[in-house]
Every structure is written in structure tokens, then in C-alpha cells.
Amino acid sequence: MAMQPWFEDAKLGIFVHWGIYAVDGVQESWSFYDDIVPHDRYMSQLERFTAARYDPRDWARLFARAGARYAVLTSRHHDGVALWDTAYGDLNVGRDLIGGYAEALREQGLRVGLYYSHSDWNHPDYASTRKPGRPPELEDNRYSEVAAEFEDLQAWERFLAYRDGQIRELTSRYRPDLLWFDGEWDRSEEQWRIPELAALIRSEVPDVVLNARMLSEGDYATPEQGAPVIPPEGPWELCLTINDSWGHQHHDHHHKSVDQLVRYFTETIGGGGNLLLSVGPREDGTITDEQARRLEGLGDWIARHAEAVYGTVRGLPPGHHYGPSTLSKDRHTLYLVLFDAPSAEINVRGLLSKVRRVSVLGSGTALSHSVTGGLHETPGILWIEPPPASDLDPHATVLAVELEGELELYRGEGRF
């Protein structure tokens, strides 16, 4: 399947981790899996999950102000609790919390994404087998696997039928633009029957985008939390928390600053990726002021520099400029990101293209520039005068370098 062009043009998505785990503010699913919270206490949150102030239109408006072009909601995490009134399995919140979300996003022109975990640590038929090749000395986790001698392949077939039923509900009801899978590590591709699952999904939504946790059927790479030093070659997305938690945890006030989020964002899009930034609503469906302010701060920066964000592709490889950059799709304009107030001229190395004009994005202030050095096929260094203090952005300043043709770079080692 060809990658859908909207995805690489989107640049920013919002990852919404919302579920019963927000009631007590414990880690989603893993807290009972790792015996941090007793299972019965974890599951008691289902009765106390109210969604009493949930307004998906508020979410969608906030996400649009942040500059996002899509969002991904956890329809069902590893704990097996569905956020819609599924006819498959016994665990759900007793109402449909996804339909309004999908409708609200589309009203704002945003693409609809749904997260779904391959794993379900509460389903009675899930812990009926184990991943092939698992070393026998590794202790079994009672929620996810059994010892080889106790495998029950008929139970596993029942689980797959349940999984397929839920996926068919999600795709036929909500027509998602993107499905974000997780939990793939628990079994092999053959056990998950990934090709058959992909065929089922595409029979309902042929143009859907699938992340790499659909294994051989995935469309793009999904690094998590750790920004890659060398960006993946193809389409990719960095999923990142605003604080240290995916879902709402009352004690976690260690939020990234807007400065940090702008850096994560520009470094990600400069490497050709999207940033999928996670928020964790409270159990009542409201998003905390701390997270909302950061989304809006990032959105304000994006709005001021939209030309360098949307309609661009990955910029210069490392070594050409001290910071991220993006490139217009026609390859005629290079956008350089400056995180700090420059104390000297800004330089770009290895630029074969001639420069027509350099200006500060936003103010339009023209900056003088010149080239020094160079020999034979090795180009000189482009030097750009620093922008005036009045033109510096509080988070990151962007320079537009207009070229006399398409970008051409020298990647050699110089003349010996």
C-alpha cells in the first residue's frame, strides 16, 4: 500500500491516553501486570470512571490550536477495557466515548486515529499460549502467557475471533484514518495473524495508515520517548509524553517546557518525522491546564512559523548546520532553526546551490550573506549575519534561505 500523503504532511499529532487508570492515577495496564497495584483494586476503577465532563469538541479545538493535524485515542489498552460499547468481551465503559471524538476531530479538519493493543491481559483466553522461542527459564506472567505444556490453541482461536470482532467494530463504525497498534511484542507475527488482520482492516478502510507495530504490514516507524539520533529513512513518528506519564497521574508535575517541546518538534520534523505528543485527561475527561498551556504554547510557535512546518520535507543532514532545518517541497527554500540568540554569523556548510535571499521568517527582515572559501568541487561556507534582537523568537527563530534552484549538497571529504 502506498503511504497516504496526509500523514507526512501532518507534522503534529496528539496522543490521548485515557482510560480507567486515570481514576487513581496509576500506570495504564502495567501497574497490575507488574504487581504494583493489586488487580482487583486496578479493576475497581471501572466503577468509578465517570467521563462526567468529557467534551470531545473541547479536545478537538485544543488540538487544532496546538497545530495538530491528527489525534490518536486509546480505544483499548492492554487492560482490555474498551472505550466503546463493544459487543465483544465483557470489559467496556458501558457507552460509546469514541463516536463523539471522531466526529469532533473531523469538524476541525483533523484526521482520526485510534490506538488498539494487540494484547489483552484481562481476556480469559489471552493467557493461553506464549511467544515461540521464549526461554523456559523466564518466569511466566500469569496475565500474558502460560508454560508450553499448558498451551490451549482453541482458546487462542477464541481470542483472535474476539480481537477481529472488535477491530471490525472500530473500522466499520468510526472509519479511522490511522490505527496505532501496540503490544505486538507479546506474540509472533504468525500468532497474531498480521496479514489476515491487515486484510480485515483494509476491507473496511482501504486507505488507513498503520504503524510499525503491525509488523510486516506497518506503514511507518514508531520510535517511543527516545528521539532517534539518526532518523529512520522512511516515514516515521516520535511518540512522546508531555510529562513523564502517558495517562493522567496526579503526582506527575514534571512537564516539559514549551522550549523543550519546540526543540523536540523541530528536530523531529527536520528529520522527516511527525511528533505524536501525548496528553493524559483526568477520569472526568478534562485535560489539565498544565498540559493545555503547553499545547497552546507549541501551537503559537507553529502558527508563527507555519511556512517552515507544513508543506516541507526533511532538511539538511547532520553536519551542515548547527540545528534542525526543513526544506520546502519544491526544494527551493531551506528553513534553518536557531534555538539560541546567535553571537556570531550563522554558517551552512556543503551548500552547492546559490543563495538568492535570506530573511527572518515572520518579520521578513532580510539578512546579508556571503560565501568564503571553496576549491574545485568543494563549496565554500555560507555565512549569514545574525538577526537583530527584535526579530528573535523566544523559543526558536527560523531563517528562510531562498535558493536559485533546487537544493544541492556536497557530501564529499574535500580535496586532499
CSV table of C-alpha atoms in Angstrom, one decimal:
chain,number,residue,atom,x,y,z
A,1,MET,CA,0.0,0.0,0.0
A,2,ALA,CA,1.3,3.5,-0.9
A,3,MET,CA,1.7,5.8,2.2
A,4,GLN,CA,-1.1,8.3,2.5
A,5,PRO,CA,0.3,11.7,1.7
A,6,TRP,CA,-1.6,13.4,4.5
A,7,PHE,CA,0.5,11.6,7.2
A,8,GLU,CA,3.8,13.0,6.2
A,9,ASP,CA,2.3,16.5,5.8
A,10,ALA,CA,0.7,16.4,9.2
A,11,LYS,CA,3.8,17.0,11.3
A,12,LEU,CA,2.0,17.0,14.7
A,13,GLY,CA,-0.5,14.6,16.2
A,14,ILE,CA,-1.9,14.4,19.7
A,15,PHE,CA,-1.8,11.0,21.5
A,16,VAL,CA,-4.7,10.7,24.0
A,17,HIS,CA,-4.1,8.1,26.8
A,18,TRP,CA,-7.5,7.9,28.5
A,19,GLY,CA,-8.9,5.1,30.4
A,20,ILE,CA,-9.9,3.8,33.8
A,21,TYR,CA,-6.3,4.1,35.0
A,22,ALA,CA,-6.9,7.9,35.3
A,23,VAL,CA,-9.2,7.4,38.3
A,24,ASP,CA,-6.5,6.5,40.8
A,25,GLY,CA,-3.8,8.0,38.6
A,26,VAL,CA,-1.9,4.7,38.2
A,27,GLN,CA,0.2,3.5,35.3
A,28,GLU,CA,-2.0,2.2,32.5
A,29,SER,CA,-2.2,-1.6,32.5
A,30,TRP,CA,1.4,-2.2,33.6
A,31,SER,CA,0.6,-1.4,37.2
A,32,PHE,CA,-1.4,-4.6,37.7
A,33,TYR,CA,0.7,-6.6,35.2
A,34,ASP,CA,3.8,-5.9,37.3
A,35,ASP,CA,2.0,-6.4,40.6
A,36,ILE,CA,2.5,-2.7,41.6
A,37,VAL,CA,-1.3,-2.4,42.1
A,38,PRO,CA,-3.5,-5.4,43.1
A,39,HIS,CA,-5.6,-6.5,40.2
A,40,ASP,CA,-8.9,-6.1,42.0
A,41,ARG,CA,-8.0,-2.6,43.0
A,42,TYR,CA,-7.0,-1.7,39.5
A,43,MET,CA,-10.2,-3.0,38.0
A,44,SER,CA,-12.3,-1.3,40.7
A,45,GLN,CA,-11.6,1.9,38.8
A,46,LEU,CA,-14.0,0.8,36.1
A,47,GLU,CA,-17.0,1.5,38.5
A,48,ARG,CA,-15.5,5.0,39.4
A,49,PHE,CA,-14.7,6.1,35.8
A,50,THR,CA,-17.3,8.8,35.1
A,51,ALA,CA,-16.3,10.8,32.0
A,52,ALA,CA,-18.6,13.3,33.5
A,53,ARG,CA,-17.1,16.4,31.9
A,54,TYR,CA,-15.9,14.8,28.7
A,55,ASP,CA,-16.5,17.2,25.8
A,56,PRO,CA,-14.7,15.9,22.6
A,57,ARG,CA,-15.3,19.3,20.9
A,58,ASP,CA,-13.2,21.0,23.6
A,59,TRP,CA,-10.4,18.4,22.9
A,60,ALA,CA,-10.6,18.9,19.1
A,61,ARG,CA,-10.5,22.7,19.4
A,62,LEU,CA,-7.5,22.5,21.7
A,63,PHE,CA,-5.7,20.1,19.3
A,64,ALA,CA,-6.3,22.4,16.4
A,65,ARG,CA,-4.9,25.3,18.3
A,66,ALA,CA,-1.8,23.2,19.0
A,67,GLY,CA,-1.3,22.9,15.3
A,68,ALA,CA,-2.0,19.2,15.2
A,69,ARG,CA,-3.4,17.6,12.0
A,70,TYR,CA,-4.5,14.3,13.7
A,71,ALA,CA,-5.1,12.7,17.0
A,72,VAL,CA,-4.9,9.1,18.3
A,73,LEU,CA,-7.1,7.9,21.2
A,74,THR,CA,-6.6,4.7,23.2
A,75,SER,CA,-9.7,2.8,22.3
A,76,ARG,CA,-8.5,-0.2,24.3
A,77,HIS,CA,-5.2,-0.6,26.2
A,78,HIS,CA,-3.6,-3.8,27.4
A,79,ASP,CA,-6.0,-3.9,30.3
A,80,GLY,CA,-8.8,-4.8,27.8
A,81,VAL,CA,-11.2,-2.1,28.8
A,82,ALA,CA,-12.9,-0.7,25.7
A,83,LEU,CA,-13.9,3.0,25.4
A,84,TRP,CA,-16.9,2.0,23.3
A,85,ASP,CA,-19.9,-0.2,23.8
A,86,THR,CA,-18.4,-3.3,22.2
A,87,ALA,CA,-20.4,-6.4,21.7
A,88,TYR,CA,-17.2,-8.5,22.1
A,89,GLY,CA,-15.9,-9.3,25.5
A,90,ASP,CA,-17.2,-8.2,28.9
A,91,LEU,CA,-15.0,-5.2,29.6
A,92,ASN,CA,-16.1,-1.8,28.4
A,93,VAL,CA,-17.1,1.6,29.9
A,94,GLY,CA,-20.8,1.0,29.1
A,95,ARG,CA,-21.2,3.7,26.5
A,96,ASP,CA,-19.6,5.0,23.3
A,97,LEU,CA,-16.8,7.5,24.0
A,98,ILE,CA,-15.3,7.2,20.6
A,99,GLY,CA,-18.0,8.4,18.2
A,100,GLY,CA,-18.1,11.9,19.6
A,101,TYR,CA,-14.3,12.1,19.5
A,102,ALA,CA,-14.2,11.1,15.8
A,103,GLU,CA,-17.0,13.5,14.9
A,104,ALA,CA,-15.4,16.4,16.7
A,105,LEU,CA,-12.0,15.8,15.1
A,106,ARG,CA,-13.5,15.8,11.7
A,107,GLU,CA,-15.4,19.0,12.4
A,108,GLN,CA,-11.9,20.6,13.0
A,109,GLY,CA,-10.5,19.1,9.8
A,110,LEU,CA,-8.3,16.7,11.8
A,111,ARG,CA,-7.6,13.1,10.9
A,112,VAL,CA,-9.0,10.4,13.2
A,113,GLY,CA,-6.6,7.9,14.8
A,114,LEU,CA,-7.3,5.0,17.2
A,115,TYR,CA,-4.9,3.1,19.4
A,116,TYR,CA,-5.6,-0.6,19.9
A,117,SER,CA,-3.5,-3.1,21.8
A,118,HIS,CA,-2.9,-6.5,20.3
A,119,SER,CA,-2.6,-7.7,23.9
A,120,ASP,CA,-5.5,-8.0,26.4
A,121,TRP,CA,-4.3,-9.1,29.8
A,122,ASN,CA,-7.8,-9.4,31.1
A,123,HIS,CA,-9.3,-11.6,28.5
A,124,PRO,CA,-9.9,-15.2,29.7
A,125,ASP,CA,-8.5,-16.7,26.5
A,126,TYR,CA,-5.4,-14.4,26.2
A,127,ALA,CA,-3.0,-16.2,28.5
A,128,SER,CA,-3.5,-19.4,26.6
A,129,THR,CA,-0.2,-19.6,24.8
A,130,ARG,CA,3.3,-18.0,24.7
A,131,LYS,CA,5.6,-16.4,22.2
A,132,PRO,CA,7.6,-19.0,20.3
A,133,GLY,CA,11.2,-19.2,21.4
A,134,ARG,CA,10.6,-17.8,24.8
A,135,PRO,CA,13.4,-19.2,27.1
A,136,PRO,CA,11.9,-21.7,29.5
A,137,GLU,CA,13.9,-20.1,32.4
A,138,LEU,CA,11.9,-16.9,32.1
A,139,GLU,CA,9.1,-16.7,34.6
A,140,ASP,CA,5.6,-16.7,33.1
A,141,ASN,CA,3.5,-13.7,33.7
A,142,ARG,CA,0.0,-15.0,34.6
A,143,TYR,CA,-1.7,-12.2,32.6
A,144,SER,CA,0.0,-12.8,29.3
A,145,GLU,CA,1.3,-16.4,28.9
A,146,VAL,CA,1.3,-20.0,30.1
A,147,ALA,CA,4.0,-22.6,30.2
A,148,ALA,CA,4.4,-24.5,27.0
A,149,GLU,CA,2.8,-27.7,28.4
A,150,PHE,CA,-0.4,-25.8,29.2
A,151,GLU,CA,-1.0,-24.1,25.8
A,152,ASP,CA,-4.5,-24.2,24.6
A,153,LEU,CA,-4.7,-23.4,20.9
A,154,GLN,CA,-8.5,-23.5,20.8
A,155,ALA,CA,-8.6,-20.7,23.4
A,156,TRP,CA,-6.2,-18.7,21.3
A,157,GLU,CA,-8.5,-19.0,18.4
A,158,ARG,CA,-11.4,-17.7,20.5
A,159,PHE,CA,-9.2,-14.7,21.5
A,160,LEU,CA,-8.4,-13.9,17.8
A,161,ALA,CA,-12.1,-14.1,17.0
A,162,TYR,CA,-12.8,-11.6,19.8
A,163,ARG,CA,-10.0,-9.3,18.6
A,164,ASP,CA,-11.2,-9.4,15.0
A,165,GLY,CA,-14.8,-8.6,16.1
A,166,GLN,CA,-13.6,-5.5,18.0
A,167,ILE,CA,-11.4,-4.4,15.1
A,168,ARG,CA,-14.4,-4.8,12.7
A,169,GLU,CA,-16.5,-2.6,15.0
A,170,LEU,CA,-13.8,0.1,15.2
A,171,THR,CA,-13.3,0.2,11.5
A,172,SER,CA,-16.9,0.0,10.4
A,173,ARG,CA,-18.3,2.4,13.0
A,174,TYR,CA,-15.6,5.1,13.1
A,175,ARG,CA,-13.7,4.8,9.7
A,176,PRO,CA,-10.4,5.7,11.3
A,177,ASP,CA,-7.7,7.3,9.1
A,178,LEU,CA,-5.0,5.7,11.3
A,179,LEU,CA,-4.8,2.7,13.5
A,180,TRP,CA,-2.0,2.7,16.1
A,181,PHE,CA,-1.3,-0.8,17.3
A,182,ASP,CA,0.7,-1.7,20.4
A,183,GLY,CA,1.6,-4.9,22.4
A,184,GLU,CA,3.0,-6.7,19.4
A,185,TRP,CA,6.0,-8.0,21.5
A,186,ASP,CA,3.8,-10.5,23.3
A,187,ARG,CA,3.4,-12.9,20.4
A,188,SER,CA,4.9,-13.5,17.0
A,189,GLU,CA,3.5,-12.2,13.7
A,190,GLU,CA,2.3,-15.6,12.8
A,191,GLN,CA,0.4,-15.9,16.1
A,192,TRP,CA,-1.2,-12.5,15.6
A,193,ARG,CA,-2.0,-13.4,12.0
A,194,ILE,CA,-0.9,-10.0,11.0
A,195,PRO,CA,-1.6,-10.3,7.2
A,196,GLU,CA,-5.1,-11.5,7.8
A,197,LEU,CA,-5.7,-8.7,10.3
A,198,ALA,CA,-4.4,-6.1,7.9
A,199,ALA,CA,-6.7,-7.5,5.2
A,200,LEU,CA,-9.7,-7.3,7.5
A,201,ILE,CA,-8.9,-3.7,8.4
A,202,ARG,CA,-8.4,-2.6,4.7
A,203,SER,CA,-11.6,-4.3,3.7
A,204,GLU,CA,-13.4,-1.7,5.7
A,205,VAL,CA,-11.0,1.3,5.4
A,206,PRO,CA,-8.7,0.7,2.4
A,207,ASP,CA,-6.7,3.9,2.9
A,208,VAL,CA,-6.0,3.5,6.6
A,209,VAL,CA,-2.4,4.2,7.9
A,210,LEU,CA,-0.9,1.5,10.1
A,211,ASN,CA,2.0,2.0,12.4
A,212,ALA,CA,5.0,-0.3,12.6
A,213,ARG,CA,3.6,-2.4,15.4
A,214,MET,CA,1.6,-4.0,12.7
A,215,LEU,CA,4.9,-5.6,11.9
A,216,SER,CA,5.2,-6.5,8.2
A,217,GLU,CA,2.0,-4.6,7.4
A,218,GLY,CA,3.1,-1.3,9.1
A,219,ASP,CA,3.5,1.9,7.1
A,220,TYR,CA,5.8,3.9,9.3
A,221,ALA,CA,8.3,3.6,12.1
A,222,THR,CA,7.3,4.5,15.7
A,223,PRO,CA,10.2,5.3,18.0
A,224,GLU,CA,8.9,5.9,21.5
A,225,GLN,CA,10.1,8.5,24.0
A,226,GLY,CA,13.7,8.5,22.9
A,227,ALA,CA,14.3,10.8,19.9
A,228,PRO,CA,16.4,9.0,17.3
A,229,VAL,CA,19.9,10.3,16.7
A,230,ILE,CA,19.8,9.1,13.1
A,231,PRO,CA,16.3,9.5,11.8
A,232,PRO,CA,14.6,6.5,10.1
A,233,GLU,CA,14.8,6.6,6.3
A,234,GLY,CA,11.1,6.4,5.5
A,235,PRO,CA,8.0,7.8,7.2
A,236,TRP,CA,8.2,7.9,11.0
A,237,GLU,CA,6.7,9.4,14.1
A,238,LEU,CA,8.1,10.1,17.6
A,239,CYS,CA,5.6,9.4,20.3
A,240,LEU,CA,6.4,11.5,23.4
A,241,THR,CA,4.8,12.4,26.7
A,242,ILE,CA,4.4,16.0,27.9
A,243,ASN,CA,5.4,15.0,31.4
A,244,ASP,CA,6.7,11.6,32.3
A,245,SER,CA,3.5,9.7,32.1
A,246,TRP,CA,1.2,8.6,29.2
A,247,GLY,CA,-2.0,8.6,31.2
A,248,HIS,CA,-3.1,11.0,33.9
A,249,GLN,CA,-1.0,10.5,37.1
A,250,HIS,CA,-1.9,13.0,39.8
A,251,HIS,CA,1.7,13.2,41.2
A,252,ASP,CA,3.4,13.8,37.9
A,253,HIS,CA,4.1,17.5,37.5
A,254,HIS,CA,7.4,17.1,35.7
A,255,HIS,CA,6.2,18.7,32.5
A,256,LYS,CA,8.4,19.6,29.5
A,257,SER,CA,8.6,23.3,28.9
A,258,VAL,CA,7.4,24.9,25.7
A,259,ASP,CA,11.1,25.5,24.8
A,260,GLN,CA,11.7,21.8,25.1
A,261,LEU,CA,8.6,20.8,23.1
A,262,VAL,CA,9.6,23.2,20.3
A,263,ARG,CA,13.0,21.6,20.2
A,264,TYR,CA,11.6,18.1,20.1
A,265,PHE,CA,9.2,19.2,17.4
A,266,THR,CA,11.6,20.9,15.1
A,267,GLU,CA,14.3,18.2,15.5
A,268,THR,CA,11.6,15.6,14.6
A,269,ILE,CA,10.2,17.3,11.5
A,270,GLY,CA,13.7,18.3,10.5
A,271,GLY,CA,14.5,14.6,10.3
A,272,GLY,CA,11.4,13.9,8.3
A,273,GLY,CA,9.1,12.7,11.1
A,274,ASN,CA,5.9,13.6,12.9
A,275,LEU,CA,5.7,14.3,16.6
A,276,LEU,CA,2.9,12.4,18.4
A,277,LEU,CA,2.6,14.3,21.7
A,278,SER,CA,0.7,12.6,24.5
A,279,VAL,CA,-1.8,14.1,26.9
A,280,GLY,CA,-3.5,12.2,29.7
A,281,PRO,CA,-7.0,13.5,30.5
A,282,ARG,CA,-8.4,13.1,34.0
A,283,GLU,CA,-11.0,10.4,34.5
A,284,ASP,CA,-13.8,13.0,34.0
A,285,GLY,CA,-12.5,13.8,30.5
A,286,THR,CA,-10.8,17.1,31.2
A,287,ILE,CA,-7.3,18.0,30.2
A,288,THR,CA,-5.2,19.6,32.8
A,289,ASP,CA,-4.3,23.3,32.5
A,290,GLU,CA,-0.6,22.4,32.6
A,291,GLN,CA,-0.9,20.2,29.5
A,292,ALA,CA,-3.3,22.5,27.7
A,293,ARG,CA,-1.0,25.5,28.2
A,294,ARG,CA,1.9,23.6,26.7
A,295,LEU,CA,-0.1,22.5,23.7
A,296,GLU,CA,-1.2,26.1,23.1
A,297,GLY,CA,2.4,27.4,23.5
A,298,LEU,CA,3.6,24.9,20.9
A,299,GLY,CA,0.7,25.8,18.7
A,300,ASP,CA,1.5,29.5,18.9
A,301,TRP,CA,5.1,28.9,17.8
A,302,ILE,CA,3.8,26.7,14.9
A,303,ALA,CA,1.4,29.3,13.8
A,304,ARG,CA,4.2,31.9,13.6
A,305,HIS,CA,6.3,29.6,11.6
A,306,ALA,CA,3.8,27.6,9.6
A,307,GLU,CA,5.7,28.1,6.3
A,308,ALA,CA,8.6,26.1,7.8
A,309,VAL,CA,6.4,23.4,9.1
A,310,TYR,CA,3.6,22.4,6.8
A,311,GLY,CA,4.4,21.6,3.2
A,312,THR,CA,8.0,20.7,4.0
A,313,VAL,CA,10.2,17.7,4.0
A,314,ARG,CA,13.3,16.6,6.0
A,315,GLY,CA,16.0,19.2,5.9
A,316,LEU,CA,19.8,19.1,6.0
A,317,PRO,CA,21.6,16.0,7.2
A,318,PRO,CA,23.7,16.5,10.3
A,319,GLY,CA,27.0,18.4,9.8
A,320,HIS,CA,25.6,21.1,7.5
A,321,HIS,CA,24.0,23.4,10.1
A,322,TYR,CA,24.1,23.6,13.9
A,323,GLY,CA,20.4,22.9,14.4
A,324,PRO,CA,17.4,21.4,12.7
A,325,SER,CA,16.1,22.5,9.3
A,326,THR,CA,13.3,21.8,6.9
A,327,LEU,CA,13.0,22.1,3.1
A,328,SER,CA,10.1,23.3,1.0
A,329,LYS,CA,8.6,20.5,-1.2
A,330,ASP,CA,9.9,22.2,-4.3
A,331,ARG,CA,13.4,22.2,-2.7
A,332,HIS,CA,13.8,25.9,-3.4
A,333,THR,CA,13.7,27.2,0.2
A,334,LEU,CA,15.6,26.0,3.2
A,335,TYR,CA,14.4,26.8,6.7
A,336,LEU,CA,17.1,27.0,9.4
A,337,VAL,CA,16.1,26.7,13.0
A,338,LEU,CA,18.1,28.7,15.6
A,339,PHE,CA,17.5,27.8,19.2
A,340,ASP,CA,19.7,30.4,20.8
A,341,ALA,CA,20.5,34.0,20.1
A,342,PRO,CA,23.5,33.8,17.8
A,343,SER,CA,26.6,35.6,19.0
A,344,ALA,CA,28.3,35.4,15.6
A,345,GLU,CA,27.4,34.7,12.0
A,346,ILE,CA,25.4,31.6,11.2
A,347,ASN,CA,27.1,29.2,8.8
A,348,VAL,CA,25.9,26.5,6.4
A,349,ARG,CA,28.4,24.0,5.1
A,350,GLY,CA,28.4,22.0,1.9
A,351,LEU,CA,25.8,24.1,0.1
A,352,LEU,CA,26.3,23.8,-3.7
A,353,SER,CA,23.2,25.9,-4.5
A,354,LYS,CA,23.5,29.6,-4.9
A,355,VAL,CA,21.5,31.7,-2.4
A,356,ARG,CA,19.1,34.4,-3.7
A,357,ARG,CA,17.9,35.8,-0.4
A,358,VAL,CA,17.9,35.1,3.4
A,359,SER,CA,15.3,36.5,5.7
A,360,VAL,CA,13.8,36.0,9.2
A,361,LEU,CA,10.6,34.1,8.9
A,362,GLY,CA,7.7,36.1,10.3
A,363,SER,CA,9.2,39.6,10.2
A,364,GLY,CA,10.6,39.3,6.7
A,365,THR,CA,13.8,41.1,7.7
A,366,ALA,CA,16.5,40.5,5.1
A,367,LEU,CA,19.9,39.3,6.3
A,368,SER,CA,23.1,39.8,4.4
A,369,HIS,CA,25.1,36.7,3.4
A,370,SER,CA,28.3,35.8,1.7
A,371,VAL,CA,30.4,32.7,0.9
A,372,THR,CA,34.1,32.2,1.8
A,373,GLY,CA,36.5,29.5,0.7
A,374,GLY,CA,35.8,26.6,-1.5
A,375,LEU,CA,38.0,24.7,-4.0
A,376,HIS,CA,37.1,22.9,-7.2
A,377,GLU,CA,34.0,20.7,-6.4
A,378,THR,CA,34.2,21.6,-2.7
A,379,PRO,CA,31.9,24.6,-2.0
A,380,GLY,CA,32.7,27.4,0.4
A,381,ILE,CA,30.9,28.1,3.6
A,382,LEU,CA,27.7,30.3,3.6
A,383,TRP,CA,27.8,33.0,6.3
A,384,ILE,CA,24.6,34.7,7.3
A,385,GLU,CA,24.5,37.8,9.5
A,386,PRO,CA,22.7,37.3,12.9
A,387,PRO,CA,19.1,38.6,13.1
A,388,PRO,CA,18.5,41.7,15.1
A,389,ALA,CA,17.4,41.1,18.7
A,390,SER,CA,13.9,42.4,17.9
A,391,ASP,CA,13.4,39.6,15.4
A,392,LEU,CA,14.4,36.7,17.7
A,393,ASP,CA,11.7,34.3,18.7
A,394,PRO,CA,11.5,33.5,22.4
A,395,HIS,CA,11.6,29.7,21.6
A,396,ALA,CA,13.3,29.3,18.2
A,397,THR,CA,14.0,31.7,15.4
A,398,VAL,CA,13.7,30.5,11.8
A,399,LEU,CA,15.6,31.8,8.8
A,400,ALA,CA,14.3,31.3,5.2
A,401,VAL,CA,17.1,30.7,2.8
A,402,GLU,CA,15.8,31.1,-0.7
A,403,LEU,CA,17.9,29.3,-3.4
A,404,GLU,CA,18.4,29.9,-7.1
A,405,GLY,CA,17.1,26.5,-7.9
A,406,GLU,CA,16.7,23.2,-6.1
A,407,LEU,CA,18.8,22.4,-3.1
A,408,GLU,CA,22.1,20.6,-3.9
A,409,LEU,CA,24.6,19.5,-1.3
A,410,TYR,CA,28.2,18.5,-1.3
A,411,ARG,CA,28.7,15.3,0.8
A,412,GLY,CA,32.3,14.6,0.0
A,413,GLU,CA,35.5,14.7,2.1
A,414,GLY,CA,37.2,17.7,0.4
A,415,ARG,CA,40.4,17.8,-1.7
A,416,PHE,CA,43.4,16.1,-0.2
